[in-house]
Amino acid sequence: MSENLVENYRAVREKIDETCKACGRDPKEVTLIAVSKLKPLEDIETLIKADVNDFGENRPQELKKKFDEVSVPVRFHQIGHLQTNKVKYIINKTVLIHSVDSYKLAQVIEKEAAKRDLFPDVLIEVNYAGEESKYGVSKEEAADLIKEISSNFRHIHIKGLMTIAPNVDDPEKNREIFRGMHELLLDIKSQNIDNVDMSILSMGMTNDYTVAIEEGATMVRIGTAIFGERTEQI
Ligand SMILES: *Cc1c(COP(=O)(O)O)cnc(C)c1O
């Protein structure tokens, strides 16, 4: 099994590299985040031995526990919805919060960061397709939220956008969403907002990451293709 994990990871990485080359992008532009949520620490340790460094978790307590127990420091990404009362668990343990979806959450991140003298990197989560079941601001609200956060909170560094595309059988169905996210990123970037750097576009999961990369993703978040199916549905 542990052999498989490493093989799976390498197969995904290879597919990313091939996809980049086929569409004229530099593979170094795309970071692969191994989404280890609900998987045991041993799986993380197995991948660490194969030089994997970026892991994604969606539950703050689980991220904290794995951070505390892992044998060597690695880069943990907070990829799932973050409740305001959980910020304190992860603020000094994550390299990037992918899921800032409200002014209120940013306010708490700012307060906890200021207390600890930290300058956390964050992405703004956009619910591009407007799905009711998903968190994230609408594409129309994204720029305004970014302006409000960056003008009021000096500890927070906004680095880009994140989206979770709809769960579809054919990844081509998400192409327009990924393309729209890239356009939104470029549009906000062109506004040159102080203290905002639109360099990261986090999109693409097991079922649709190649299409996401073709449309400009710089971070893909892959769970199932590396670790296998999860027993609990998120
Ligand atoms: C679980 C999860 C992923 C990974 O999904 P897979 O389909 O297993 O690759 C990516 N992003 C977020 C936010 C997740 O919660």
Short mmCIF file of C-alpha atoms and ligand atoms in Angstrom, two decimals:
data_model
loop_
_atom_site.label_atom_id
_atom_site.label_comp_id
_atom_site.label_asym_id
_atom_site.label_seq_id
_atom_site.Cartn_x
_atom_site.Cartn_y
_atom_site.Cartn_z
CA MET A 1 0.00 0.00 0.00
CA SER A 2 2.69 2.51 0.95
CA GLU A 3 4.46 1.70 -2.33
CA ASN A 4 1.24 2.56 -4.09
CA LEU A 5 0.95 5.92 -2.43
CA VAL A 6 4.30 7.01 -3.74
CA GLU A 7 3.54 5.58 -7.17
CA ASN A 8 0.19 7.30 -7.24
CA TYR A 9 1.75 10.60 -6.26
CA ARG A 10 4.38 10.28 -8.98
CA ALA A 11 1.78 9.37 -11.58
CA VAL A 12 -0.22 12.49 -10.74
CA ARG A 13 2.90 14.64 -10.80
CA GLU A 14 3.83 13.19 -14.19
CA LYS A 15 0.39 13.90 -15.59
CA ILE A 16 0.66 17.49 -14.33
CA ASP A 17 4.03 17.88 -16.04
CA GLU A 18 2.74 16.41 -19.30
CA THR A 19 -0.33 18.62 -19.22
CA CYS A 20 1.83 21.68 -18.66
CA LYS A 21 4.12 20.82 -21.53
CA ALA A 22 1.22 20.12 -23.87
CA CYS A 23 -0.25 23.57 -23.22
CA GLY A 24 3.04 25.47 -23.15
CA ARG A 25 3.31 26.02 -19.41
CA ASP A 26 6.32 25.48 -17.17
CA PRO A 27 5.62 22.52 -14.84
CA LYS A 28 7.33 24.46 -12.05
CA GLU A 29 4.38 26.85 -12.05
CA VAL A 30 2.07 24.14 -10.71
CA THR A 31 2.24 22.97 -7.10
CA LEU A 32 0.71 19.60 -6.26
CA ILE A 33 -0.93 19.51 -2.85
CA ALA A 34 -1.50 15.99 -1.53
CA VAL A 35 -4.89 16.16 0.20
CA SER A 36 -4.40 13.92 3.23
CA LYS A 37 -7.68 14.71 5.00
CA LEU A 38 -9.13 11.72 6.84
CA LYS A 39 -6.02 9.69 6.06
CA PRO A 40 -3.61 8.52 8.77
CA LEU A 41 -0.35 10.21 9.63
CA GLU A 42 1.53 7.13 8.37
CA ASP A 43 0.40 7.99 4.85
CA ILE A 44 1.90 11.44 5.23
CA GLU A 45 5.12 9.94 6.59
CA THR A 46 5.31 7.58 3.60
CA LEU A 47 5.06 10.46 1.19
CA ILE A 48 7.53 12.58 3.16
CA LYS A 49 10.12 9.85 2.60
CA ALA A 50 9.52 10.35 -1.12
CA ASP A 51 10.19 14.09 -0.72
CA VAL A 52 6.57 15.25 -0.75
CA ASN A 53 6.27 18.53 1.11
CA ASP A 54 2.78 20.01 0.58
CA PHE A 55 -0.27 18.50 2.27
CA GLY A 56 -3.89 19.66 2.37
CA GLU A 57 -6.26 19.29 5.30
CA ASN A 58 -9.80 20.54 5.60
CA ARG A 59 -10.47 20.15 9.32
CA PRO A 60 -8.55 22.50 11.57
CA GLN A 61 -8.28 20.05 14.48
CA GLU A 62 -6.96 17.34 12.19
CA LEU A 63 -4.42 19.73 10.69
CA LYS A 64 -3.28 20.75 14.16
CA LYS A 65 -2.94 17.15 15.33
CA LYS A 66 -0.96 16.11 12.26
CA PHE A 67 1.20 19.22 12.51
CA ASP A 68 2.02 18.38 16.12
CA GLU A 69 2.75 14.72 15.44
CA VAL A 70 4.54 14.69 12.10
CA SER A 71 8.21 13.63 12.29
CA VAL A 72 9.62 16.53 10.23
CA PRO A 73 8.06 19.89 9.40
CA VAL A 74 6.03 19.94 6.19
CA ARG A 75 3.80 22.52 4.57
CA PHE A 76 0.18 22.14 5.64
CA HIS A 77 -2.51 23.92 3.63
CA GLN A 78 -5.90 24.69 5.19
CA ILE A 79 -8.12 23.93 2.21
CA GLY A 80 -11.58 23.50 3.70
CA HIS A 81 -14.12 25.87 5.19
CA LEU A 82 -12.73 27.55 8.30
CA GLN A 83 -15.03 28.52 11.14
CA THR A 84 -14.00 31.66 12.99
CA ASN A 85 -13.62 29.84 16.30
CA LYS A 86 -11.12 27.41 14.74
CA VAL A 87 -8.69 30.00 13.39
CA LYS A 88 -6.61 29.91 16.56
CA TYR A 89 -5.82 26.19 16.08
CA ILE A 90 -4.17 26.59 12.71
CA ILE A 91 -3.02 30.19 12.31
CA ASN A 92 0.63 29.35 13.09
CA LYS A 93 0.53 25.87 11.54
CA THR A 94 -0.54 26.46 7.97
CA VAL A 95 1.44 27.95 5.10
CA LEU A 96 -1.71 29.02 3.26
CA ILE A 97 -5.38 29.37 4.14
CA HIS A 98 -7.17 28.61 0.85
CA SER A 99 -10.65 29.30 2.07
CA VAL A 100 -11.27 32.87 3.21
CA ASP A 101 -14.90 33.38 2.32
CA SER A 102 -16.09 36.32 4.44
CA TYR A 103 -15.03 39.60 5.94
CA LYS A 104 -15.86 38.21 9.36
CA LEU A 105 -13.43 35.33 8.96
CA ALA A 106 -10.71 37.72 7.76
CA GLN A 107 -11.35 39.87 10.82
CA VAL A 108 -10.67 36.93 13.13
CA ILE A 109 -7.60 35.87 11.15
CA GLU A 110 -6.28 39.43 11.46
CA LYS A 111 -6.87 39.49 15.21
CA GLU A 112 -5.21 36.13 15.83
CA ALA A 113 -2.31 37.01 13.50
CA ALA A 114 -1.72 40.36 15.20
CA LYS A 115 -1.60 38.69 18.62
CA ARG A 116 1.17 36.39 17.41
CA ASP A 117 2.89 38.86 15.11
CA LEU A 118 2.21 36.65 12.07
CA PHE A 119 1.51 37.63 8.46
CA PRO A 120 -0.58 34.77 7.10
CA ASP A 121 -0.94 34.14 3.37
CA VAL A 122 -4.53 33.55 2.29
CA LEU A 123 -6.61 32.92 -0.81
CA ILE A 124 -10.16 34.10 -1.35
CA GLU A 125 -12.57 31.25 -2.00
CA VAL A 126 -14.94 31.92 -4.88
CA ASN A 127 -18.12 29.94 -5.39
CA TYR A 128 -17.92 30.56 -9.10
CA ALA A 129 -20.82 28.36 -10.12
CA GLY A 130 -23.03 29.77 -7.37
CA GLU A 131 -23.79 26.35 -5.91
CA GLU A 132 -25.94 26.55 -2.79
CA SER A 133 -24.08 23.75 -1.05
CA LYS A 134 -20.72 25.50 -1.31
CA TYR A 135 -18.90 28.18 0.63
CA GLY A 136 -17.18 31.08 -1.07
CA VAL A 137 -18.05 34.55 -2.28
CA SER A 138 -19.71 35.08 -5.63
CA LYS A 139 -17.53 36.13 -8.54
CA GLU A 140 -19.18 39.54 -8.41
CA GLU A 141 -18.26 40.03 -4.73
CA ALA A 142 -14.67 38.83 -4.87
CA ALA A 143 -12.92 42.07 -5.83
CA ASP A 144 -14.81 44.12 -3.23
CA LEU A 145 -14.04 41.65 -0.46
CA ILE A 146 -10.36 41.73 -1.43
CA LYS A 147 -10.32 45.53 -1.32
CA GLU A 148 -12.00 45.60 2.07
CA ILE A 149 -9.69 43.00 3.59
CA SER A 150 -6.51 44.51 2.20
CA SER A 151 -7.38 48.04 3.22
CA ASN A 152 -8.36 47.14 6.79
CA PHE A 153 -6.14 44.24 7.83
CA ARG A 154 -2.42 44.79 7.59
CA HIS A 155 -1.35 41.32 8.76
CA ILE A 156 -3.21 39.40 6.07
CA HIS A 157 -1.52 38.85 2.72
CA ILE A 158 -3.92 37.95 -0.07
CA LYS A 159 -2.11 35.81 -2.63
CA GLY A 160 -4.85 34.75 -5.02
CA LEU A 161 -8.07 32.82 -5.49
CA MET A 162 -9.39 29.33 -4.85
CA THR A 163 -12.43 27.49 -6.10
CA ILE A 164 -14.04 24.09 -5.70
CA ALA A 165 -15.70 23.34 -9.02
CA PRO A 166 -18.89 21.29 -9.24
CA ASN A 167 -18.64 17.54 -9.01
CA VAL A 168 -19.11 16.47 -12.62
CA ASP A 169 -18.62 13.25 -14.56
CA ASP A 170 -16.92 15.00 -17.48
CA PRO A 171 -14.20 17.49 -16.45
CA GLU A 172 -14.78 19.46 -19.66
CA LYS A 173 -17.97 20.68 -18.02
CA ASN A 174 -15.84 22.68 -15.58
CA ARG A 175 -13.64 24.29 -18.22
CA GLU A 176 -15.67 27.50 -18.42
CA ILE A 177 -15.54 27.83 -14.64
CA PHE A 178 -11.76 27.43 -14.54
CA ARG A 179 -11.38 29.87 -17.43
CA GLY A 180 -13.63 32.36 -15.66
CA MET A 181 -11.59 32.01 -12.47
CA HIS A 182 -8.42 32.78 -14.38
CA GLU A 183 -10.02 35.85 -15.96
CA LEU A 184 -11.22 36.99 -12.55
CA LEU A 185 -7.70 36.57 -11.15
CA LEU A 186 -6.21 38.63 -14.00
CA ASP A 187 -8.89 41.27 -13.68
CA ILE A 188 -8.24 41.74 -9.95
CA LYS A 189 -4.49 41.65 -10.55
CA SER A 190 -4.82 44.47 -13.09
CA GLN A 191 -6.42 46.63 -10.39
CA ASN A 192 -3.07 46.67 -8.52
CA ILE A 193 -4.63 46.67 -5.08
CA ASP A 194 -2.14 47.51 -2.32
CA ASN A 195 -0.82 44.51 -0.42
CA VAL A 196 -2.57 42.07 -2.78
CA ASP A 197 -0.62 39.78 -5.05
CA MET A 198 -2.74 37.67 -7.38
CA SER A 199 -0.17 34.98 -8.10
CA ILE A 200 -1.91 31.82 -6.88
CA LEU A 201 -4.89 30.12 -8.50
CA SER A 202 -5.88 27.05 -6.47
CA MET A 203 -8.26 24.88 -8.49
CA GLY A 204 -8.52 21.33 -9.77
CA MET A 205 -9.11 18.08 -7.86
CA THR A 206 -8.82 14.39 -8.78
CA ASN A 207 -11.52 14.49 -11.44
CA ASP A 208 -10.69 17.73 -13.19
CA TYR A 209 -7.12 18.86 -12.50
CA THR A 210 -5.82 18.53 -16.05
CA VAL A 211 -8.51 20.88 -17.33
CA ALA A 212 -7.81 23.25 -14.43
CA ILE A 213 -4.13 23.33 -15.36
CA GLU A 214 -4.92 24.00 -19.02
CA GLU A 215 -6.93 27.00 -17.81
CA GLY A 216 -4.24 28.40 -15.53
CA ALA A 217 -4.27 26.66 -12.13
CA THR A 218 -1.04 27.14 -10.15
CA MET A 219 -2.05 24.80 -7.31
CA VAL A 220 -4.01 21.59 -7.64
CA ARG A 221 -5.44 19.79 -4.60
CA ILE A 222 -5.46 16.03 -5.11
CA GLY A 223 -6.76 13.49 -2.60
CA THR A 224 -8.39 10.41 -4.10
CA ALA A 225 -5.93 9.87 -6.97
CA ILE A 226 -3.09 9.66 -4.43
CA PHE A 227 -4.60 8.17 -1.27
CA GLY A 228 -7.55 6.23 -2.69
CA GLU A 229 -11.19 6.69 -1.74
CA ARG A 230 -12.01 8.23 1.63
CA THR A 231 -14.41 6.34 3.84
CA GLU A 232 -16.22 9.46 4.95
CA GLN A 233 -17.80 11.77 2.43
CA ILE A 234 -16.95 15.44 2.85
C1 LIG B 1 -11.22 16.80 -0.42
C2 LIG B 1 -10.82 18.03 -1.11
C3 LIG B 1 -9.97 17.98 -2.24
C4 LIG B 1 -9.48 16.69 -2.87
O1 LIG B 1 -10.51 16.03 -3.53
P1 LIG B 1 -10.24 14.72 -4.42
O2 LIG B 1 -11.42 14.69 -5.34
O3 LIG B 1 -10.19 13.56 -3.49
O4 LIG B 1 -8.98 14.90 -5.15
C5 LIG B 1 -9.60 19.19 -2.80
N1 LIG B 1 -10.01 20.37 -2.30
C6 LIG B 1 -10.81 20.45 -1.23
C7 LIG B 1 -11.20 21.79 -0.71
C8 LIG B 1 -11.24 19.29 -0.59
O5 LIG B 1 -12.04 19.39 0.49
#
